[in-house]
Each structure stands twice: as C-alpha cells, then as structure tokens.
PDB file of C-alpha atoms and ligand atoms in Angstrom:
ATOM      1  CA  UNK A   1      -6.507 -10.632  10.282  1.00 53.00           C
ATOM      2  CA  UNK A   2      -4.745 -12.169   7.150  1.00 76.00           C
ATOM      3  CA  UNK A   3      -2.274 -10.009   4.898  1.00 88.00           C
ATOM      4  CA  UNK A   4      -4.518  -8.660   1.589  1.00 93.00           C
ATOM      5  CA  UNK A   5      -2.447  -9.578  -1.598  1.00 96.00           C
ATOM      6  CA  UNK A   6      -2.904  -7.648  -4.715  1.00 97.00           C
ATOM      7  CA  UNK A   7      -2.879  -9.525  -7.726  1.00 98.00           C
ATOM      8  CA  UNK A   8      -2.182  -7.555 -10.850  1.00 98.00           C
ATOM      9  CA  UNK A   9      -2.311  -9.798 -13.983  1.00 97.00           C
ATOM     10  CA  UNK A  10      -4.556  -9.279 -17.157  1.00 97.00           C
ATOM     11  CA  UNK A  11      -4.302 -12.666 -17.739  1.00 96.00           C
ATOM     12  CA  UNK A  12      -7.521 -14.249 -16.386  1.00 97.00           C
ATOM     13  CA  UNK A  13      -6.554 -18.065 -16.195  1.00 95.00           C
ATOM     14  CA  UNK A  14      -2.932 -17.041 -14.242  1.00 96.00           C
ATOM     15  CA  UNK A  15      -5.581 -14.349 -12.491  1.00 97.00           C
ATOM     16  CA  UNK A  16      -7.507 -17.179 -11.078  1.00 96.00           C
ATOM     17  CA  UNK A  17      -4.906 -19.521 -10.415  1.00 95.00           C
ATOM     18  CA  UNK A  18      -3.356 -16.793  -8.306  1.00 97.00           C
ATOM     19  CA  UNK A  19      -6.007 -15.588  -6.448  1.00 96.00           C
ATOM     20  CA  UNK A  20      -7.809 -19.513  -5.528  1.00 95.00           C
ATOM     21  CA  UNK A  21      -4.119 -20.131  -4.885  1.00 94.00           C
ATOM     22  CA  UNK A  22      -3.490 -17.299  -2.262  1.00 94.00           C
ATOM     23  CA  UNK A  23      -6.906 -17.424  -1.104  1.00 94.00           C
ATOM     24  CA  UNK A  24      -6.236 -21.565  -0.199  1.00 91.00           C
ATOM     25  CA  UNK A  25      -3.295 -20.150   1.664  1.00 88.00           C
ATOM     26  CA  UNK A  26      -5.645 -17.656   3.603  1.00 88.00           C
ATOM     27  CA  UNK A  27      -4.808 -14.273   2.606  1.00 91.00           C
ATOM     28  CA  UNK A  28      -7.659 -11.880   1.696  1.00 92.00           C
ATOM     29  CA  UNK A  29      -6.918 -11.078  -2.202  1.00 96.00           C
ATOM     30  CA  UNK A  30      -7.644  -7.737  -3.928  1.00 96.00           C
ATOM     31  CA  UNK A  31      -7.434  -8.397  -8.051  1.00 97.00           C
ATOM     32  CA  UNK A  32      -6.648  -5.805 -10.920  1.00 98.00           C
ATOM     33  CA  UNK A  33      -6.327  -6.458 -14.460  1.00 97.00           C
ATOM     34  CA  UNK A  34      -4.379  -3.176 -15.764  1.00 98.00           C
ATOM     35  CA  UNK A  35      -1.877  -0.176 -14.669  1.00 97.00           C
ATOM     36  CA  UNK A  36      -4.965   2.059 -13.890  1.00 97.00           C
ATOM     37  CA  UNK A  37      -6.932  -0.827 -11.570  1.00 97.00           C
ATOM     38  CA  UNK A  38      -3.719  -1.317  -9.924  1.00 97.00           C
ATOM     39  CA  UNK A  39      -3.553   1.892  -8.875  1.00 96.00           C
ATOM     40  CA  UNK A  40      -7.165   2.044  -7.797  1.00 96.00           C
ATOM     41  CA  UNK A  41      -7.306  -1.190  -5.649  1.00 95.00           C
ATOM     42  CA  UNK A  42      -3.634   0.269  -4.056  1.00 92.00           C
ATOM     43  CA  UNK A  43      -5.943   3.019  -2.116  1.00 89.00           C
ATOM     44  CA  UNK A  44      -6.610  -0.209  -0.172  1.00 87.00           C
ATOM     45  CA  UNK A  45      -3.225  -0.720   1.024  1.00 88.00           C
ATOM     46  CA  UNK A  46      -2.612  -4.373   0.384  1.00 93.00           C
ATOM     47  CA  UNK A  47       0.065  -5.975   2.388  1.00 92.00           C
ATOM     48  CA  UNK A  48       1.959  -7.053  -0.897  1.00 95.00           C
ATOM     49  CA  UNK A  49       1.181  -6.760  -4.377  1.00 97.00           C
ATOM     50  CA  UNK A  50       2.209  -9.855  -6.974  1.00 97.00           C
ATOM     51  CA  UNK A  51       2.478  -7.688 -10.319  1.00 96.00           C
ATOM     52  CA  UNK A  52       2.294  -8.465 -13.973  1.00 94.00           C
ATOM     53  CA  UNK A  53       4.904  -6.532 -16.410  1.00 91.00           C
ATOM     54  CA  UNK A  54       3.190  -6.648 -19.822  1.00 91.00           C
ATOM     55  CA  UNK A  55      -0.333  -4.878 -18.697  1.00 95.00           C
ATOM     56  CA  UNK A  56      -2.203  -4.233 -21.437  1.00 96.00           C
ATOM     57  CA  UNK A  57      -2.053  -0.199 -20.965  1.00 97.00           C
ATOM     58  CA  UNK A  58       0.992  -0.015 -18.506  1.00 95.00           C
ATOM     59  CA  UNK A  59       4.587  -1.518 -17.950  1.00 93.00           C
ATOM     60  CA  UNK A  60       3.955  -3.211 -14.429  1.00 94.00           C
ATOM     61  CA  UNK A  61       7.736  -1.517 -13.639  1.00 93.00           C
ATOM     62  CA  UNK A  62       5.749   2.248 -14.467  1.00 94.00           C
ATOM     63  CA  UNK A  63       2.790   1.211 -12.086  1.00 96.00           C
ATOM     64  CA  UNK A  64       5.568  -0.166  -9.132  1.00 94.00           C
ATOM     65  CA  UNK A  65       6.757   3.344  -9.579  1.00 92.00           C
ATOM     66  CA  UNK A  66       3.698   5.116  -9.438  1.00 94.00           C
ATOM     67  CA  UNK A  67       2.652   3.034  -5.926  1.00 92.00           C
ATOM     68  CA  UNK A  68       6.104   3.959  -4.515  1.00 86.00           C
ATOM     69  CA  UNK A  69       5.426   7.466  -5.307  1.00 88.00           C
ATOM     70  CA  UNK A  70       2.103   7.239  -3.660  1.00 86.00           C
ATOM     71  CA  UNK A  71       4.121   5.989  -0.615  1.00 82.00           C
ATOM     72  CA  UNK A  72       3.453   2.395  -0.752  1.00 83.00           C
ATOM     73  CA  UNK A  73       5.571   0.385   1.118  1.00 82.00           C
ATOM     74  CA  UNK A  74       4.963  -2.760   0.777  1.00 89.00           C
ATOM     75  CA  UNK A  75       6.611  -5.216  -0.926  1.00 91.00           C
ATOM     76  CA  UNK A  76       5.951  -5.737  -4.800  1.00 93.00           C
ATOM     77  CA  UNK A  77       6.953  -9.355  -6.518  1.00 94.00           C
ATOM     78  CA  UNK A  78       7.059  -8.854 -10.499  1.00 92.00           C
ATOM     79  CA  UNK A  79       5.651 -11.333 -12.632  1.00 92.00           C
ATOM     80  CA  UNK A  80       6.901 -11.548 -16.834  1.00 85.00           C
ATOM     81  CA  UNK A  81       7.527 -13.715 -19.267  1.00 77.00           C
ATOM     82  CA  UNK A  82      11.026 -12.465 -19.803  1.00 59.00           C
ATOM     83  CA  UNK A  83      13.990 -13.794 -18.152  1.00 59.00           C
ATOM     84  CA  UNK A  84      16.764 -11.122 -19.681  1.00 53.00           C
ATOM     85  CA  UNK A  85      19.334  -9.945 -17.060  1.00 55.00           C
ATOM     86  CA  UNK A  86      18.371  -6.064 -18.099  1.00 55.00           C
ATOM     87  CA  UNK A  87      15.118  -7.005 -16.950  1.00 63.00           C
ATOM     88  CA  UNK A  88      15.909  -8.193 -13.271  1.00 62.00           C
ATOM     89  CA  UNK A  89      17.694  -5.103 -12.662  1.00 62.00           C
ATOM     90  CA  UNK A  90      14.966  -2.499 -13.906  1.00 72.00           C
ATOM     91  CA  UNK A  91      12.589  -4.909 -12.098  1.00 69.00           C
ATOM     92  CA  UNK A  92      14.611  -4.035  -8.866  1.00 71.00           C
ATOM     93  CA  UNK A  93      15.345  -0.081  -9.365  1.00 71.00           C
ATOM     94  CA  UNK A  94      11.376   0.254 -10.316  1.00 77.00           C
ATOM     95  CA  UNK A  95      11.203  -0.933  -6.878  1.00 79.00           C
ATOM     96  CA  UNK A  96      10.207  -4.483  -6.853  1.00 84.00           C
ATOM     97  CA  UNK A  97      11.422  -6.739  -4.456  1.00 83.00           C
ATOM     98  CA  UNK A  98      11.878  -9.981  -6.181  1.00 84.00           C
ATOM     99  CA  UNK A  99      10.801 -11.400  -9.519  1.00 85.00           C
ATOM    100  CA  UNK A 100       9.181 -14.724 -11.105  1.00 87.00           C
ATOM    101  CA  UNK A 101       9.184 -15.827 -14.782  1.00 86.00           C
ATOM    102  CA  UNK A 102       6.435 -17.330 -16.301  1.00 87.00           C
ATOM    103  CA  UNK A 103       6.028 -20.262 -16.043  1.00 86.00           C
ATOM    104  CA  UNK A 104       6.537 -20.592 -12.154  1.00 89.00           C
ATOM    105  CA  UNK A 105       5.448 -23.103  -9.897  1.00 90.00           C
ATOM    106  CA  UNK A 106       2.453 -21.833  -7.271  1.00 92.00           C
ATOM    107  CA  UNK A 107       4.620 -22.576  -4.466  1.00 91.00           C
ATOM    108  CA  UNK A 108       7.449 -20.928  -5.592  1.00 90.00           C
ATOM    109  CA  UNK A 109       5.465 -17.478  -5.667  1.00 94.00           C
ATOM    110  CA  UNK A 110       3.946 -18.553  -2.391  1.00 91.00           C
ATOM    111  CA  UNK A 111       7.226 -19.123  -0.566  1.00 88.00           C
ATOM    112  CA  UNK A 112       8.644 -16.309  -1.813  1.00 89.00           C
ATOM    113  CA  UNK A 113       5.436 -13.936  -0.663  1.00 91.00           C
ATOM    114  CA  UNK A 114       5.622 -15.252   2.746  1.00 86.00           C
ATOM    115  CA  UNK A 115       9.150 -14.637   2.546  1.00 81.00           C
ATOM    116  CA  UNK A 116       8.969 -10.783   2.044  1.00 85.00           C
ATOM    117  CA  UNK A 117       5.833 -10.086   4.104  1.00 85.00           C
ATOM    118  CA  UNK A 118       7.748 -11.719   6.473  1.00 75.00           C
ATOM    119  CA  UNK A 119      10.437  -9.064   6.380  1.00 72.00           C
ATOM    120  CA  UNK A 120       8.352  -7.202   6.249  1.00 72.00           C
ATOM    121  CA  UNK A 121       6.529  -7.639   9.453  1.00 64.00           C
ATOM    122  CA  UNK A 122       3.142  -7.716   7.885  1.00 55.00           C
ATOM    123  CA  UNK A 123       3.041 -12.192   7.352  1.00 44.00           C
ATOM    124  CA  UNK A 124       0.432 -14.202   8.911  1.00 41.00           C
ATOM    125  CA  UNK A 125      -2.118 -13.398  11.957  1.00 41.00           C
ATOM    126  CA  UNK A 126      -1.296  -9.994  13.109  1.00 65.00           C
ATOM    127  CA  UNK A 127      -2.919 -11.498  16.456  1.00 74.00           C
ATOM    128  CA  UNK A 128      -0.659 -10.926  19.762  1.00 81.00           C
ATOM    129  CA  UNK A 129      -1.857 -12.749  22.738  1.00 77.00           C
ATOM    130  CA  UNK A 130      -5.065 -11.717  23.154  1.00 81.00           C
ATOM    131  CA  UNK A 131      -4.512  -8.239  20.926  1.00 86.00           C
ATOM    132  CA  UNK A 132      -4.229  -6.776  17.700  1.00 83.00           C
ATOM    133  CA  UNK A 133      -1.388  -5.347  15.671  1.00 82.00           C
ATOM    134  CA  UNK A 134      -2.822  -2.352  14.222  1.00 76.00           C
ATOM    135  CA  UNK A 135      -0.155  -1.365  11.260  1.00 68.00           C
ATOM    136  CA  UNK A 136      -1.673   2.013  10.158  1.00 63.00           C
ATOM    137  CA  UNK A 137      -1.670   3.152  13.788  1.00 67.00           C
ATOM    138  CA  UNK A 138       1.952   1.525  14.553  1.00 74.00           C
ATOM    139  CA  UNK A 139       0.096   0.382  17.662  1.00 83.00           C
ATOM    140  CA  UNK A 140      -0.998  -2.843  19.750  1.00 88.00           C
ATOM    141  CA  UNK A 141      -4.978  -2.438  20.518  1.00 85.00           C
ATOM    142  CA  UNK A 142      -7.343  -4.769  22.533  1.00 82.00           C
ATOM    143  CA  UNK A 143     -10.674  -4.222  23.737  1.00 78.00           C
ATOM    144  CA  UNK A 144      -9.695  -1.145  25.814  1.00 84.00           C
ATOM    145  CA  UNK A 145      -6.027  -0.593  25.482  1.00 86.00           C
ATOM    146  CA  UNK A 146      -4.162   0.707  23.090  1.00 88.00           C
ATOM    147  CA  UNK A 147       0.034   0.978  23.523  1.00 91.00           C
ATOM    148  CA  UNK A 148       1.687   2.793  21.348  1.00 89.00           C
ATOM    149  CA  UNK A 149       4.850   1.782  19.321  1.00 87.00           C
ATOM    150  CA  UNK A 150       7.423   3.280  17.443  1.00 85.00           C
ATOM    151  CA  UNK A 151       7.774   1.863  13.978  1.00 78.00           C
ATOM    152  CA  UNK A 152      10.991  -0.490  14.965  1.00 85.00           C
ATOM    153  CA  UNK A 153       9.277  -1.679  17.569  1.00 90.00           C
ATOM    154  CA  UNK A 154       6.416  -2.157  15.544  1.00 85.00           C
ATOM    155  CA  UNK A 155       8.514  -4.361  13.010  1.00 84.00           C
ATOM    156  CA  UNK A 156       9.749  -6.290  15.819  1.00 90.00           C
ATOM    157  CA  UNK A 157       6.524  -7.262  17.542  1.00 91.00           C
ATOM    158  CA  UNK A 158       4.950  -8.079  14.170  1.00 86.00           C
ATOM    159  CA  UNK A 159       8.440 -10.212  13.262  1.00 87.00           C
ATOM    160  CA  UNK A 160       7.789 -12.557  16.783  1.00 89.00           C
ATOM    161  CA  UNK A 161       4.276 -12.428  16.166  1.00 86.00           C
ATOM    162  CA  UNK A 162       4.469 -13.949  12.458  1.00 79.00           C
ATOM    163  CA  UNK A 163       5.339 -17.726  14.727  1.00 79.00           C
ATOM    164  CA  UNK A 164       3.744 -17.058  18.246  1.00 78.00           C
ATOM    165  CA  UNK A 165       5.307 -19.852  20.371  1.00 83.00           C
ATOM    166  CA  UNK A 166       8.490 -20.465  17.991  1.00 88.00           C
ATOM    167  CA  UNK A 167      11.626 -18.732  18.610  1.00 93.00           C
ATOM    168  CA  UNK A 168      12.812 -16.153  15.932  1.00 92.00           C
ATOM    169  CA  UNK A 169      16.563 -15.991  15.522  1.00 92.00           C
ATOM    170  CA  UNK A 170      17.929 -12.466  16.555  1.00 91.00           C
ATOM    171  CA  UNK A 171      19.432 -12.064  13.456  1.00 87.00           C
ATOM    172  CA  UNK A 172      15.840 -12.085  11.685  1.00 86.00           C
ATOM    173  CA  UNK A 173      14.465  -9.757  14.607  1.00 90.00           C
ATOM    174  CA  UNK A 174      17.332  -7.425  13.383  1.00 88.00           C
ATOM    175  CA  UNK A 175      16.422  -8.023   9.549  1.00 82.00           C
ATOM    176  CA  UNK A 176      12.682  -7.148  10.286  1.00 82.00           C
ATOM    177  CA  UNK A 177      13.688  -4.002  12.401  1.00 84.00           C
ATOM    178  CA  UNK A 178      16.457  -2.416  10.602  1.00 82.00           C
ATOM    179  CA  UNK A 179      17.030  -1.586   6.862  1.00 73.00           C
ATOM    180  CA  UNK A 180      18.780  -3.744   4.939  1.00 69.00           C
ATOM    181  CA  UNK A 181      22.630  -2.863   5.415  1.00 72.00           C
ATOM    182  CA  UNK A 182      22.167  -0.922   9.002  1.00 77.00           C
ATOM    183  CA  UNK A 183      24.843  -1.664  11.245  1.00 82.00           C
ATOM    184  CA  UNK A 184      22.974  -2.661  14.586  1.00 86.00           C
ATOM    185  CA  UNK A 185      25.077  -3.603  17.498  1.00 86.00           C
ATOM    186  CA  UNK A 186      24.408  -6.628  19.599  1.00 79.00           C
ATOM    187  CA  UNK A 187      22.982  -4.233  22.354  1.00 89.00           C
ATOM    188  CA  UNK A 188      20.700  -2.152  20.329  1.00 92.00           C
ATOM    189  CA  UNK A 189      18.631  -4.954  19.683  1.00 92.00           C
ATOM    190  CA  UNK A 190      18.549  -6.107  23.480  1.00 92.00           C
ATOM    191  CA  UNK A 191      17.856  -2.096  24.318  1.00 93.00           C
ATOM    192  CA  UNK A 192      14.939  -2.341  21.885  1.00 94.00           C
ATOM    193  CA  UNK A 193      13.449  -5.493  23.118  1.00 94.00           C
ATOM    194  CA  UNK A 194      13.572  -4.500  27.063  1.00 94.00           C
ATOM    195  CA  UNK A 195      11.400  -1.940  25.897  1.00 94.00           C
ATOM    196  CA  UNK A 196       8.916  -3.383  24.253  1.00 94.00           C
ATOM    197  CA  UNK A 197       8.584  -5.646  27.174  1.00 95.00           C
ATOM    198  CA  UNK A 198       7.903  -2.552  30.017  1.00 94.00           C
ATOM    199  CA  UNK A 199       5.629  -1.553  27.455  1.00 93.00           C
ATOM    200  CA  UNK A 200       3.959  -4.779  27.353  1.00 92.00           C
ATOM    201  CA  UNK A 201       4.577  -6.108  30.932  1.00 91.00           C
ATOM    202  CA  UNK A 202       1.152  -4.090  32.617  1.00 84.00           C
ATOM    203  CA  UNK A 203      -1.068  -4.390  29.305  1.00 88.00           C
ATOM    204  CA  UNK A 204      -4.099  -7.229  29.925  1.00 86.00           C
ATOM    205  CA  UNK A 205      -3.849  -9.731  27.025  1.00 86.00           C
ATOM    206  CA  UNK A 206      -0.837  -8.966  26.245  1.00 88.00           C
ATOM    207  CA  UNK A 207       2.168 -11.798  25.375  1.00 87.00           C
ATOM    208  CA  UNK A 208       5.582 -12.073  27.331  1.00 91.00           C
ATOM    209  CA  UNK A 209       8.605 -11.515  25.404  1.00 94.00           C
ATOM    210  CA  UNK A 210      10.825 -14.576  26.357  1.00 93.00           C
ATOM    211  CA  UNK A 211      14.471 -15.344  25.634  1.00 92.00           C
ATOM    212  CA  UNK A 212      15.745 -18.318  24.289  1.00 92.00           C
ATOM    213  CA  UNK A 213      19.582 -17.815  25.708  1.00 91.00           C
ATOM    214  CA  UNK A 214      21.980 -18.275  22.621  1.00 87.00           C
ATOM    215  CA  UNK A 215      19.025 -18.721  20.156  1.00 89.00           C
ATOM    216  CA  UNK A 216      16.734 -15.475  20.277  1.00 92.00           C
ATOM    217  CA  UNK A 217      13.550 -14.695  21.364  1.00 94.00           C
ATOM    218  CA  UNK A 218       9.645 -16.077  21.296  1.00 93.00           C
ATOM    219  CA  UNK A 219       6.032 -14.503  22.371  1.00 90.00           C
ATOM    220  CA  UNK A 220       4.458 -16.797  24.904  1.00 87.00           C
TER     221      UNK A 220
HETATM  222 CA1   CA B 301       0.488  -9.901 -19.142  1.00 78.50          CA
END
C-alpha cells in the first residue's frame, strides 16, 4: 500500500504537475483546489498533505490549523510564493512541517516528502515480510493474525520497514519513535526493540528484527 498525498493547490498547471509527479513516484494522490475541499478530502486521512497558502477562499496556514484541530497528524509541507522570514515561522506554528517557495524544483518537494513521511513512519510499502502495517489499528495483520502494537512500536516497525533489507541507523529508529527533543537512553531503544521481536518471533510471515552490531538494525 503506497502513502496517499494530498495536494492542495488552486493552481491547475502546478495541480497537475504535482499530482503526475507524485503519482510517477507511486503514491496514491487525493487533489483539492480550496480551504473547504481540503478539508473534505482530509476525512480520507492522507499520509501527508503538500498545501498551497494563497487558496482562493482560505489562507492554507487557517486550513493546516483546522486539520490539526480535527486531529490530523500527519505531516503538512506549505507551498507560497512568498519567501519573507515572518512567513516561515507562521508556516511552522500553523503547524506545517516544512515549506517550499514557488518556483521549486519537483525533486526538491519529492525529497523533502519522503523525508517527513519517513519520520513519520508512514513512507513507502507499509508491507512487512509477508504482512501488513495497519496504521489506524496500530497493528501488524496477515491473513489470520493480527499482533497488536503500541504506537512506539508502531513507529519503529514502520521506520525498518520504510528499507526492508537495509539497515536503519539507531539514531533514526529513535527519531521515528520518540518526539522530537525526548531524551531516550541507549537502553530504551534496545528494551523497545526486544519487544517487538517476542512479539514477532511466533507470528507466520512475519520478518526478523536483526542487528547490525555498531550500525543499527534491519528487517530480514
Ligand atoms: Ca495559490
């Protein structure tokens, strides 16, 4: 299953460029052309949403506002045509998490969505092994099994499973599990970890948590 962007934009050439662009890159895209369609196609809970500041009946930083009020959570990159410092920083306590000026190159948005859904925990195949991450029910499901997770070690699991068969540095495992600024000790992270792997170990289909001594950790 591929992450569902959000494209908010009422222009309809940057529209399409966006959405052929995203869809190229395999995510399944959800578009909106004002404040009020924004908030419609939200009730779908994309997995990030790219959003334009000058809507034509909303300030994008308003409709970031609403969503977070709504309880969105995930992550919101701004789009405008203004560069001014003021702007950044209302852009950021409206609760975006990063920002692009027009004009911006394709693969500059593009690296920078992977970026956060990767923090996220939410980037790429949600596949693991032969089983699903199901985010809504903070649980792993296959055909008849379903283990339940708690949401760190939901963020976790999803964080390994965005490169299945590449190691993920421990310091990223602690980025996608944590919030920003937690203090996490060493051992926390290793306590974490040996539990998702009992809870793992039995489950048909399901990968092996291996460590990479002095590196981190990868889902064979
Ligand atoms: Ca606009």
């Amino acid at each position: 299953m591929e992450a569902r962007i959000l494209v908010v934009e009422d222009d309809p050439d940057l529209q399409a460029l966006l959405a052929q662009g995203l869809r190229e890159e395999g995510y399944d895209v959800a578009q909106a052309r004002d404040g009020a369609g924004a908030l419609r196609a939200a009730a779908a809970e994309p997995d990030a949403v790219i959003l334009d500041i000058g809507l034509p009946d909303a300030d994008g930083r308003d409709v970031c506002q609403a969503l977070r009020a709504r309880g969105m959570t995930a992550p919101v990159i701004f789009l405008t045509a203004r560069d001014a410092v003021p702007d950044r920083l209302s852009g950021f306590s409206a609760g975006g998490d990063d920002y692009l000026s027009k004009p911006f190159v394709l693969a500059e948005l593009l690296a920078r969505l992977q970026a956060l859904l990767r923090r996220a925990g939410t980037g790429g195949s949600r596949a693991v092994g032969e089983l699903q991450l199901d985010p809504a029910a903070h649980a792993l499901l296959g055909h008849d099994v379903r283990v339940e997770l708690t949401p760190t070690e939901f963020r976790l699991l999803a964080s390994l499973a965005a490169t299945p068969g590449e190691v993920t540095r421990r310091r990223e495992l602690v980025r996608a599990g944590w919030p920003e600024g937690a203090i996490v000790h060493d051992n926390t992270l290793d306590v974490y970890l040996a539990r998702l792997r009992r809870k793992l170990r039995d489950v048909q289909g399901a990968p092996v948590i291996e460590t990479v001594h002095g590196v981190g950790y990868r889902l064979t």
